[in-house]
């Protein structure tokens, strides 16, 4: 049972596992792996606390739904599964500033927090604009041979590679 | 198809949670919940994320289409377009590199105790999703429907039967992975 405490598994083993998990979700739930819709659901649930009327009359929330559903539970499960993965191997990370970021921009938690927040806003906005994220478009769209999935994954990485190069090779050089 | 199970709402919530736990465990062990791994992929220094994604796509592509052939699954590929998928994808990419997690791996990074994913990532993604919902009527009118793809899948685009696309794509992606290993990446 050494594998259960091993810090890292081969990316191929993990990828094949995710591929098989996709097969299961198709059969058992008629659903494909995806994550970003549940952030809309959650934003709607939080928004309702402030203005129920505004959320309920918004056409996007109407279209996507504002209830705890299969995908919402999936995303909650991801956090739990990753927590289990961490405590069974190297333990929780409990850090504000990742190494690669700290090497280029220093170890200030505030700087990292602000940049992460800006990145999160852009990504959440872009994911909904594109109609999916790395799992919904990249893995699930890709495996269904969806043109949207392949175009999405290419633009995710084109934008991502260009921005990472700008951040680390120009601004952080 | 297991339609009775699909319609059982509480069973589906349980299955979603169980599937998520497996997904999160796999992502954590694959290193995909680690900012450093994701950024080094975008800087083209570490190809873990690409290896993981492509092997998931190859396995799932063959598996899901076989299951569909056996009547156990139904694929539902999403339509897309240049105005929606490609433009949104570029914005996503900029955010992806700035945050260093994607929506799923951000949730995983939260479980692993990475504070930048909790207070920056998840909160940011929620704000981004809310802003999109607020702007949706205007964006939908102005740009989201521009340049819609006329076909949904690669097989339709190439006008070939499904398997004539699946087998070559699976082989090409496998060759790509072998080339990465051969090149020492």
mmCIF file of C-alpha atoms in Angstrom:
data_model
loop_
_atom_site.group_PDB
_atom_site.id
_atom_site.type_symbol
_atom_site.label_atom_id
_atom_site.label_comp_id
_atom_site.label_asym_id
_atom_site.label_seq_id
_atom_site.Cartn_x
_atom_site.Cartn_y
_atom_site.Cartn_z
ATOM 1 C CA UNK A 1 0.000 0.000 0.000
ATOM 2 C CA UNK A 2 2.968 2.345 -0.482
ATOM 3 C CA UNK A 3 1.152 4.114 -3.306
ATOM 4 C CA UNK A 4 -1.421 5.549 -0.945
ATOM 5 C CA UNK A 5 1.247 7.585 0.872
ATOM 6 C CA UNK A 6 3.357 8.361 -2.186
ATOM 7 C CA UNK A 7 3.696 12.129 -2.665
ATOM 8 C CA UNK A 8 3.438 12.107 -6.444
ATOM 9 C CA UNK A 9 2.007 9.640 -8.911
ATOM 10 C CA UNK A 10 2.989 9.395 -12.556
ATOM 11 C CA UNK A 11 1.003 11.941 -14.607
ATOM 12 C CA UNK A 12 0.073 9.089 -16.945
ATOM 13 C CA UNK A 13 -1.436 7.029 -14.119
ATOM 14 C CA UNK A 14 -3.358 10.080 -12.912
ATOM 15 C CA UNK A 15 -4.508 10.935 -16.456
ATOM 16 C CA UNK A 16 -5.702 7.394 -17.124
ATOM 17 C CA UNK A 17 -7.518 7.493 -13.767
ATOM 18 C CA UNK A 18 -9.277 10.732 -14.737
ATOM 19 C CA UNK A 19 -10.178 9.220 -18.125
ATOM 20 C CA UNK A 20 -11.735 6.193 -16.410
ATOM 21 C CA UNK A 21 -13.524 8.472 -13.926
ATOM 22 C CA UNK A 22 -14.997 10.321 -16.947
ATOM 23 C CA UNK A 23 -16.335 7.015 -18.269
ATOM 24 C CA UNK A 24 -18.010 6.378 -14.919
ATOM 25 C CA UNK A 25 -19.633 9.804 -14.707
ATOM 26 C CA UNK A 26 -21.052 9.370 -18.219
ATOM 27 C CA UNK A 27 -22.570 5.986 -17.323
ATOM 28 C CA UNK A 28 -23.719 6.673 -13.756
ATOM 29 C CA UNK A 29 -24.736 10.333 -14.014
ATOM 30 C CA UNK A 30 -24.980 11.162 -17.744
ATOM 31 C CA UNK A 31 -22.586 14.010 -16.930
ATOM 32 C CA UNK A 32 -19.080 14.975 -17.946
ATOM 33 C CA UNK A 33 -16.426 16.356 -15.605
ATOM 34 C CA UNK A 34 -16.609 20.139 -15.347
ATOM 35 C CA UNK A 35 -16.068 22.738 -12.648
ATOM 36 C CA UNK A 36 -16.713 26.339 -13.596
ATOM 37 C CA UNK A 37 -20.536 26.213 -13.755
ATOM 38 C CA UNK A 38 -20.648 25.552 -10.023
ATOM 39 C CA UNK A 39 -18.924 28.893 -9.428
ATOM 40 C CA UNK A 40 -21.896 30.551 -11.166
ATOM 41 C CA UNK A 41 -24.278 28.524 -9.007
ATOM 42 C CA UNK A 42 -22.382 29.595 -5.881
ATOM 43 C CA UNK A 43 -22.153 33.239 -6.965
ATOM 44 C CA UNK A 44 -25.930 33.154 -7.467
ATOM 45 C CA UNK A 45 -26.500 31.613 -4.029
ATOM 46 C CA UNK A 46 -24.324 34.268 -2.379
ATOM 47 C CA UNK A 47 -25.926 37.031 -4.481
ATOM 48 C CA UNK A 48 -29.379 35.929 -3.323
ATOM 49 C CA UNK A 49 -28.419 36.770 0.264
ATOM 50 C CA UNK A 50 -28.060 40.400 -0.816
ATOM 51 C CA UNK A 51 -30.683 40.765 -3.513
ATOM 52 C CA UNK A 52 -32.888 37.793 -4.283
ATOM 53 C CA UNK A 53 -34.791 39.731 -6.917
ATOM 54 C CA UNK A 54 -31.706 40.681 -8.876
ATOM 55 C CA UNK A 55 -30.409 37.120 -9.022
ATOM 56 C CA UNK A 56 -33.773 35.556 -9.828
ATOM 57 C CA UNK A 57 -34.430 37.977 -12.691
ATOM 58 C CA UNK A 58 -30.935 37.597 -14.222
ATOM 59 C CA UNK A 59 -31.146 35.567 -17.464
ATOM 60 C CA UNK A 60 -27.738 33.934 -16.920
ATOM 61 C CA UNK A 61 -28.590 32.584 -13.457
ATOM 62 C CA UNK A 62 -31.939 31.451 -14.867
ATOM 63 C CA UNK A 63 -30.156 29.568 -17.639
ATOM 64 C CA UNK A 64 -27.489 27.975 -15.415
ATOM 65 C CA UNK A 65 -29.567 27.374 -12.287
ATOM 66 C CA UNK A 66 -28.827 28.411 -8.715
ATOM 67 C CA UNK A 67 -29.092 25.143 -6.800
ATOM 68 C CA UNK A 68 -26.696 22.602 -5.333
ATOM 69 C CA UNK A 69 -26.439 20.039 -8.118
ATOM 70 C CA UNK A 70 -24.192 17.185 -9.277
ATOM 71 C CA UNK A 71 -21.370 19.452 -10.395
ATOM 72 C CA UNK A 72 -21.486 21.569 -7.238
ATOM 73 C CA UNK A 73 -21.015 18.392 -5.194
ATOM 74 C CA UNK A 74 -18.196 17.344 -7.556
ATOM 75 C CA UNK A 75 -16.272 20.553 -6.860
ATOM 76 C CA UNK A 76 -16.846 20.188 -3.106
ATOM 77 C CA UNK A 77 -15.568 16.623 -3.474
ATOM 78 C CA UNK A 78 -12.420 17.832 -5.251
ATOM 79 C CA UNK A 79 -11.469 19.902 -2.201
ATOM 80 C CA UNK A 80 -12.140 16.932 0.104
ATOM 81 C CA UNK A 81 -10.246 14.473 -2.131
ATOM 82 C CA UNK A 82 -7.256 16.778 -2.369
ATOM 83 C CA UNK A 83 -7.345 17.277 1.413
ATOM 84 C CA UNK A 84 -7.244 13.488 1.859
ATOM 85 C CA UNK A 85 -4.470 13.186 -0.706
ATOM 86 C CA UNK A 86 -2.431 15.760 1.183
ATOM 87 C CA UNK A 87 -2.896 14.442 4.732
ATOM 88 C CA UNK A 88 -2.125 10.877 3.601
ATOM 89 C CA UNK A 89 1.196 11.953 2.062
ATOM 90 C CA UNK A 90 3.200 15.104 2.752
ATOM 91 C CA UNK A 91 0.566 16.865 4.880
ATOM 92 C CA UNK A 92 -1.199 20.174 4.269
ATOM 93 C CA UNK A 93 0.780 22.946 2.569
ATOM 94 C CA UNK A 94 -0.509 25.918 4.630
ATOM 95 C CA UNK A 95 1.363 28.619 2.728
ATOM 96 C CA UNK A 96 0.476 31.965 1.174
ATOM 97 C CA UNK A 97 3.249 32.300 -1.386
ATOM 98 C CA UNK A 98 4.264 29.467 -3.750
ATOM 99 C CA UNK A 99 8.024 28.960 -4.356
ATOM 100 C CA UNK A 100 8.187 29.952 -8.017
ATOM 101 C CA UNK A 101 6.285 33.166 -7.285
ATOM 102 C CA UNK A 102 8.492 33.974 -4.250
ATOM 103 C CA UNK A 103 11.713 33.492 -6.247
ATOM 104 C CA UNK A 104 10.635 36.124 -8.767
ATOM 105 C CA UNK A 105 8.554 38.565 -6.724
ATOM 106 C CA UNK A 106 9.449 38.038 -3.085
ATOM 107 C CA UNK A 107 7.535 36.454 -0.232
ATOM 108 C CA UNK A 108 4.958 39.164 0.513
ATOM 109 C CA UNK A 109 1.578 37.478 1.031
ATOM 110 C CA UNK A 110 -0.256 40.716 0.158
ATOM 111 C CA UNK A 111 1.292 40.997 -3.326
ATOM 112 C CA UNK A 112 0.576 37.349 -4.061
ATOM 113 C CA UNK A 113 -2.956 37.648 -2.714
ATOM 114 C CA UNK A 114 -3.812 40.695 -4.845
ATOM 115 C CA UNK A 115 -2.371 39.107 -8.001
ATOM 116 C CA UNK A 116 -4.151 35.804 -7.313
ATOM 117 C CA UNK A 117 -7.428 37.662 -6.786
ATOM 118 C CA UNK A 118 -7.066 39.567 -10.072
ATOM 119 C CA UNK A 119 -6.173 36.283 -11.829
ATOM 120 C CA UNK A 120 -9.175 34.567 -10.296
ATOM 121 C CA UNK A 121 -11.572 37.307 -11.439
ATOM 122 C CA UNK A 122 -10.216 37.162 -15.008
ATOM 123 C CA UNK A 123 -10.336 33.371 -15.054
ATOM 124 C CA UNK A 124 -13.857 33.113 -13.650
ATOM 125 C CA UNK A 125 -15.033 35.710 -16.165
ATOM 126 C CA UNK A 126 -13.186 34.024 -19.060
ATOM 127 C CA UNK A 127 -14.389 30.541 -18.137
ATOM 128 C CA UNK A 128 -18.015 31.629 -18.318
ATOM 129 C CA UNK A 129 -17.401 33.631 -21.500
ATOM 130 C CA UNK A 130 -15.850 30.536 -23.102
ATOM 131 C CA UNK A 131 -18.532 28.267 -21.641
ATOM 132 C CA UNK A 132 -16.163 25.995 -19.734
ATOM 133 C CA UNK A 133 -12.791 25.490 -18.091
ATOM 134 C CA UNK A 134 -9.796 23.177 -18.258
ATOM 135 C CA UNK A 135 -11.887 20.187 -17.198
ATOM 136 C CA UNK A 136 -15.224 20.952 -18.897
ATOM 137 C CA UNK A 137 -13.720 22.082 -22.203
ATOM 138 C CA UNK A 138 -10.202 20.668 -22.008
ATOM 139 C CA UNK A 139 -10.796 17.135 -20.773
ATOM 140 C CA UNK A 140 -14.524 16.516 -21.331
ATOM 141 C CA UNK A 141 -14.768 18.500 -24.576
ATOM 142 C CA UNK A 142 -11.487 17.099 -25.836
ATOM 143 C CA UNK A 143 -12.491 13.493 -25.251
ATOM 144 C CA UNK A 144 -15.831 14.019 -27.012
ATOM 145 C CA UNK A 145 -13.916 15.438 -29.993
ATOM 146 C CA UNK A 146 -15.803 18.725 -29.552
ATOM 147 C CA UNK A 147 -14.383 21.549 -31.666
ATOM 148 C CA UNK A 148 -15.273 23.913 -28.803
ATOM 149 C CA UNK A 149 -13.123 21.825 -26.450
ATOM 150 C CA UNK A 150 -10.088 21.795 -28.715
ATOM 151 C CA UNK A 151 -10.332 25.510 -29.565
ATOM 152 C CA UNK A 152 -10.793 26.289 -25.865
ATOM 153 C CA UNK A 153 -7.771 24.309 -24.749
ATOM 154 C CA UNK A 154 -5.593 25.919 -27.438
ATOM 155 C CA UNK A 155 -6.680 29.440 -26.479
ATOM 156 C CA UNK A 156 -6.362 28.667 -22.721
ATOM 157 C CA UNK A 157 -2.752 27.654 -23.255
ATOM 158 C CA UNK A 158 -1.970 30.361 -25.832
ATOM 159 C CA UNK A 159 -3.198 33.047 -23.425
ATOM 160 C CA UNK A 160 -1.664 31.268 -20.459
ATOM 161 C CA UNK A 161 1.783 30.720 -21.972
ATOM 162 C CA UNK A 162 2.011 34.303 -23.277
ATOM 163 C CA UNK A 163 0.938 35.733 -19.908
ATOM 164 C CA UNK A 164 3.234 33.456 -17.859
ATOM 165 C CA UNK A 165 6.184 34.414 -20.093
ATOM 166 C CA UNK A 166 5.316 38.102 -19.665
ATOM 167 C CA UNK A 167 4.992 37.791 -15.885
ATOM 168 C CA UNK A 168 8.109 35.719 -15.241
ATOM 169 C CA UNK A 169 10.459 36.412 -18.162
ATOM 170 C CA UNK A 170 9.769 40.142 -18.569
ATOM 171 C CA UNK A 171 8.303 41.598 -15.347
ATOM 172 C CA UNK A 172 10.034 39.200 -12.955
ATOM 173 C CA UNK A 173 13.355 38.891 -14.808
ATOM 174 C CA UNK B 1 -28.592 3.856 -20.176
ATOM 175 C CA UNK B 2 -29.225 3.987 -16.463
ATOM 176 C CA UNK B 3 -31.949 6.628 -16.768
ATOM 177 C CA UNK B 4 -33.577 5.718 -13.444
ATOM 178 C CA UNK B 5 -30.304 6.416 -11.649
ATOM 179 C CA UNK B 6 -29.793 9.619 -13.650
ATOM 180 C CA UNK B 7 -33.173 10.919 -12.458
ATOM 181 C CA UNK B 8 -32.561 10.067 -8.800
ATOM 182 C CA UNK B 9 -31.567 13.485 -7.485
ATOM 183 C CA UNK B 10 -30.162 12.526 -4.090
ATOM 184 C CA UNK B 11 -28.216 9.589 -5.545
ATOM 185 C CA UNK B 12 -26.718 12.008 -8.095
ATOM 186 C CA UNK B 13 -25.612 14.416 -5.367
ATOM 187 C CA UNK B 14 -23.863 11.507 -3.641
ATOM 188 C CA UNK B 15 -22.276 10.323 -6.881
ATOM 189 C CA UNK B 16 -21.094 13.866 -7.635
ATOM 190 C CA UNK B 17 -19.434 14.081 -4.230
ATOM 191 C CA UNK B 18 -17.834 10.628 -4.568
ATOM 192 C CA UNK B 19 -16.589 11.386 -8.081
ATOM 193 C CA UNK B 20 -15.205 14.705 -6.871
ATOM 194 C CA UNK B 21 -13.286 13.036 -4.036
ATOM 195 C CA UNK B 22 -11.626 10.663 -6.527
ATOM 196 C CA UNK B 23 -10.966 13.546 -8.946
ATOM 197 C CA UNK B 24 -9.459 15.721 -6.197
ATOM 198 C CA UNK B 25 -7.275 12.898 -4.891
ATOM 199 C CA UNK B 26 -5.975 12.220 -8.412
ATOM 200 C CA UNK B 27 -5.311 15.915 -9.145
ATOM 201 C CA UNK B 28 -3.442 16.290 -5.841
ATOM 202 C CA UNK B 29 -1.267 13.231 -6.483
ATOM 203 C CA UNK B 30 -0.627 14.352 -10.054
ATOM 204 C CA UNK B 31 0.738 17.669 -8.797
ATOM 205 C CA UNK B 32 -2.000 19.592 -10.617
ATOM 206 C CA UNK B 33 -3.078 21.384 -7.426
ATOM 207 C CA UNK B 34 0.432 22.863 -7.124
ATOM 208 C CA UNK B 35 0.925 26.435 -8.396
ATOM 209 C CA UNK B 36 4.585 25.666 -9.193
ATOM 210 C CA UNK B 37 3.693 22.729 -11.452
ATOM 211 C CA UNK B 38 1.054 24.714 -13.361
ATOM 212 C CA UNK B 39 3.242 27.811 -13.843
ATOM 213 C CA UNK B 40 6.208 25.704 -14.958
ATOM 214 C CA UNK B 41 3.922 24.082 -17.536
ATOM 215 C CA UNK B 42 2.913 27.523 -18.852
ATOM 216 C CA UNK B 43 6.620 28.489 -18.894
ATOM 217 C CA UNK B 44 7.218 25.253 -20.861
ATOM 218 C CA UNK B 45 9.650 23.925 -18.232
ATOM 219 C CA UNK B 46 7.578 21.025 -16.847
ATOM 220 C CA UNK B 47 5.093 19.077 -18.981
ATOM 221 C CA UNK B 48 3.253 17.288 -16.151
ATOM 222 C CA UNK B 49 -0.062 19.078 -16.781
ATOM 223 C CA UNK B 50 0.003 18.307 -20.503
ATOM 224 C CA UNK B 51 0.883 14.638 -19.904
ATOM 225 C CA UNK B 52 -1.929 14.337 -17.387
ATOM 226 C CA UNK B 53 -4.524 16.035 -19.591
ATOM 227 C CA UNK B 54 -3.618 14.192 -22.777
ATOM 228 C CA UNK B 55 -3.630 10.762 -21.127
ATOM 229 C CA UNK B 56 -7.041 11.585 -19.610
ATOM 230 C CA UNK B 57 -8.350 12.632 -23.042
ATOM 231 C CA UNK B 58 -6.981 9.528 -24.812
ATOM 232 C CA UNK B 59 -8.399 7.135 -22.179
ATOM 233 C CA UNK B 60 -11.737 8.913 -21.918
ATOM 234 C CA UNK B 61 -12.124 9.327 -25.674
ATOM 235 C CA UNK B 62 -11.802 5.606 -26.350
ATOM 236 C CA UNK B 63 -13.734 4.597 -23.216
ATOM 237 C CA UNK B 64 -16.693 6.942 -23.546
ATOM 238 C CA UNK B 65 -17.194 6.244 -27.259
ATOM 239 C CA UNK B 66 -17.056 2.475 -26.653
ATOM 240 C CA UNK B 67 -19.639 2.897 -23.876
ATOM 241 C CA UNK B 68 -21.786 4.921 -26.260
ATOM 242 C CA UNK B 69 -21.537 2.151 -28.841
ATOM 243 C CA UNK B 70 -22.711 -0.320 -26.202
ATOM 244 C CA UNK B 71 -25.679 1.923 -25.353
ATOM 245 C CA UNK B 72 -24.401 2.771 -21.867
ATOM 246 C CA UNK B 73 -23.466 6.411 -22.411
ATOM 247 C CA UNK B 74 -24.472 9.377 -24.516
ATOM 248 C CA UNK B 75 -21.986 12.029 -25.574
ATOM 249 C CA UNK B 76 -23.187 15.634 -25.651
ATOM 250 C CA UNK B 77 -20.397 17.788 -27.102
ATOM 251 C CA UNK B 78 -20.945 21.519 -26.602
ATOM 252 C CA UNK B 79 -21.301 23.877 -29.556
ATOM 253 C CA UNK B 80 -18.898 26.808 -29.658
ATOM 254 C CA UNK B 81 -17.698 29.751 -31.711
ATOM 255 C CA UNK B 82 -14.914 32.261 -32.162
ATOM 256 C CA UNK B 83 -16.766 35.015 -30.303
ATOM 257 C CA UNK B 84 -17.506 32.815 -27.304
ATOM 258 C CA UNK B 85 -15.022 29.935 -27.015
ATOM 259 C CA UNK B 86 -11.892 31.528 -28.482
ATOM 260 C CA UNK B 87 -12.226 35.037 -27.020
ATOM 261 C CA UNK B 88 -13.309 33.708 -23.636
ATOM 262 C CA UNK B 89 -10.504 31.159 -23.821
ATOM 263 C CA UNK B 90 -7.878 33.882 -24.225
ATOM 264 C CA UNK B 91 -9.262 35.794 -21.228
ATOM 265 C CA UNK B 92 -9.268 32.535 -19.286
ATOM 266 C CA UNK B 93 -5.635 31.959 -20.283
ATOM 267 C CA UNK B 94 -4.538 35.356 -18.966
ATOM 268 C CA UNK B 95 -6.302 34.608 -15.669
ATOM 269 C CA UNK B 96 -4.937 31.042 -15.621
ATOM 270 C CA UNK B 97 -1.319 32.284 -15.697
ATOM 271 C CA UNK B 98 -1.991 35.130 -13.252
ATOM 272 C CA UNK B 99 -3.711 32.919 -10.697
ATOM 273 C CA UNK B 100 -1.751 29.725 -11.362
ATOM 274 C CA UNK B 101 -4.719 27.405 -10.822
ATOM 275 C CA UNK B 102 -7.782 26.577 -12.904
ATOM 276 C CA UNK B 103 -11.287 26.380 -11.355
ATOM 277 C CA UNK B 104 -11.049 22.644 -10.534
ATOM 278 C CA UNK B 105 -7.455 22.665 -9.354
ATOM 279 C CA UNK B 106 -8.161 25.824 -7.312
ATOM 280 C CA UNK B 107 -10.774 23.824 -5.383
ATOM 281 C CA UNK B 108 -8.154 21.085 -4.971
ATOM 282 C CA UNK B 109 -5.538 23.602 -3.842
ATOM 283 C CA UNK B 110 -8.020 24.851 -1.207
ATOM 284 C CA UNK B 111 -8.270 21.307 0.182
ATOM 285 C CA UNK B 112 -4.499 21.085 0.253
ATOM 286 C CA UNK B 113 -4.315 24.239 2.370
ATOM 287 C CA UNK B 114 -2.957 26.759 -0.127
ATOM 288 C CA UNK B 115 -4.114 30.162 1.122
ATOM 289 C CA UNK B 116 -3.627 32.002 -2.185
ATOM 290 C CA UNK B 117 -6.127 29.571 -3.756
ATOM 291 C CA UNK B 118 -8.691 30.147 -0.998
ATOM 292 C CA UNK B 119 -8.584 33.933 -0.577
ATOM 293 C CA UNK B 120 -7.393 34.842 -4.058
ATOM 294 C CA UNK B 121 -8.450 32.026 -6.375
ATOM 295 C CA UNK B 122 -11.874 30.873 -5.252
ATOM 296 C CA UNK B 123 -13.086 34.323 -4.203
ATOM 297 C CA UNK B 124 -11.774 35.816 -7.465
ATOM 298 C CA UNK B 125 -13.461 33.150 -9.605
ATOM 299 C CA UNK B 126 -16.759 33.768 -7.786
ATOM 300 C CA UNK B 127 -16.471 37.513 -8.456
ATOM 301 C CA UNK B 128 -15.562 36.843 -12.111
ATOM 302 C CA UNK B 129 -18.574 34.551 -12.521
ATOM 303 C CA UNK B 130 -20.881 37.146 -10.914
ATOM 304 C CA UNK B 131 -19.536 39.921 -13.166
ATOM 305 C CA UNK B 132 -20.115 37.696 -16.196
ATOM 306 C CA UNK B 133 -23.694 36.982 -15.104
ATOM 307 C CA UNK B 134 -24.338 40.723 -14.748
ATOM 308 C CA UNK B 135 -22.880 41.492 -18.187
ATOM 309 C CA UNK B 136 -24.348 38.402 -19.887
ATOM 310 C CA UNK B 137 -27.367 40.050 -21.577
ATOM 311 C CA UNK B 138 -25.148 42.706 -23.206
ATOM 312 C CA UNK B 139 -22.356 40.253 -24.133
ATOM 313 C CA UNK B 140 -24.852 37.774 -25.530
ATOM 314 C CA UNK B 141 -26.277 40.437 -27.801
ATOM 315 C CA UNK B 142 -22.959 41.904 -28.902
ATOM 316 C CA UNK B 143 -20.403 39.125 -29.199
ATOM 317 C CA UNK B 144 -21.063 35.641 -27.810
ATOM 318 C CA UNK B 145 -22.909 34.458 -30.910
ATOM 319 C CA UNK B 146 -20.400 35.839 -33.409
ATOM 320 C CA UNK B 147 -18.605 33.288 -35.579
ATOM 321 C CA UNK B 148 -20.459 30.228 -34.281
ATOM 322 C CA UNK B 149 -18.857 26.952 -35.403
ATOM 323 C CA UNK B 150 -20.968 25.301 -38.091
ATOM 324 C CA UNK B 151 -20.041 21.829 -36.865
ATOM 325 C CA UNK B 152 -19.899 20.508 -33.328
ATOM 326 C CA UNK B 153 -17.296 17.736 -33.460
ATOM 327 C CA UNK B 154 -14.062 17.064 -35.291
ATOM 328 C CA UNK B 155 -15.624 14.044 -37.024
ATOM 329 C CA UNK B 156 -18.410 16.253 -38.422
ATOM 330 C CA UNK B 157 -15.887 18.843 -39.555
ATOM 331 C CA UNK B 158 -13.840 16.212 -41.405
ATOM 332 C CA UNK B 159 -17.040 14.481 -42.619
ATOM 333 C CA UNK B 160 -15.875 11.080 -41.438
ATOM 334 C CA UNK B 161 -17.488 8.445 -39.193
ATOM 335 C CA UNK B 162 -16.714 8.951 -35.485
ATOM 336 C CA UNK B 163 -14.161 6.159 -35.220
ATOM 337 C CA UNK B 164 -12.231 7.476 -38.232
ATOM 338 C CA UNK B 165 -11.541 10.549 -36.111
ATOM 339 C CA UNK B 166 -11.130 8.846 -32.715
ATOM 340 C CA UNK B 167 -8.453 6.327 -33.729
ATOM 341 C CA UNK B 168 -6.126 8.756 -35.562
ATOM 342 C CA UNK B 169 -6.512 11.439 -32.851
ATOM 343 C CA UNK B 170 -5.760 8.894 -30.105
ATOM 344 C CA UNK B 171 -2.692 7.709 -32.033
ATOM 345 C CA UNK B 172 -1.477 11.265 -32.697
ATOM 346 C CA UNK B 173 -1.848 12.262 -29.048
ATOM 347 C CA UNK B 174 -0.010 9.085 -27.978
ATOM 348 C CA UNK B 175 2.810 9.911 -30.405
ATOM 349 C CA UNK B 176 2.944 13.427 -28.976
ATOM 350 C CA UNK B 177 3.333 12.014 -25.447
ATOM 351 C CA UNK B 178 6.050 9.619 -26.654
ATOM 352 C CA UNK B 179 7.843 12.526 -28.327
ATOM 353 C CA UNK B 180 7.719 14.482 -25.046
ATOM 354 C CA UNK B 181 9.285 11.556 -23.179
ATOM 355 C CA UNK B 182 11.823 10.925 -25.941
ATOM 356 C CA UNK B 183 12.754 14.601 -25.875
ATOM 357 C CA UNK B 184 13.315 14.373 -22.126
ATOM 358 C CA UNK B 185 10.552 16.841 -21.267
#
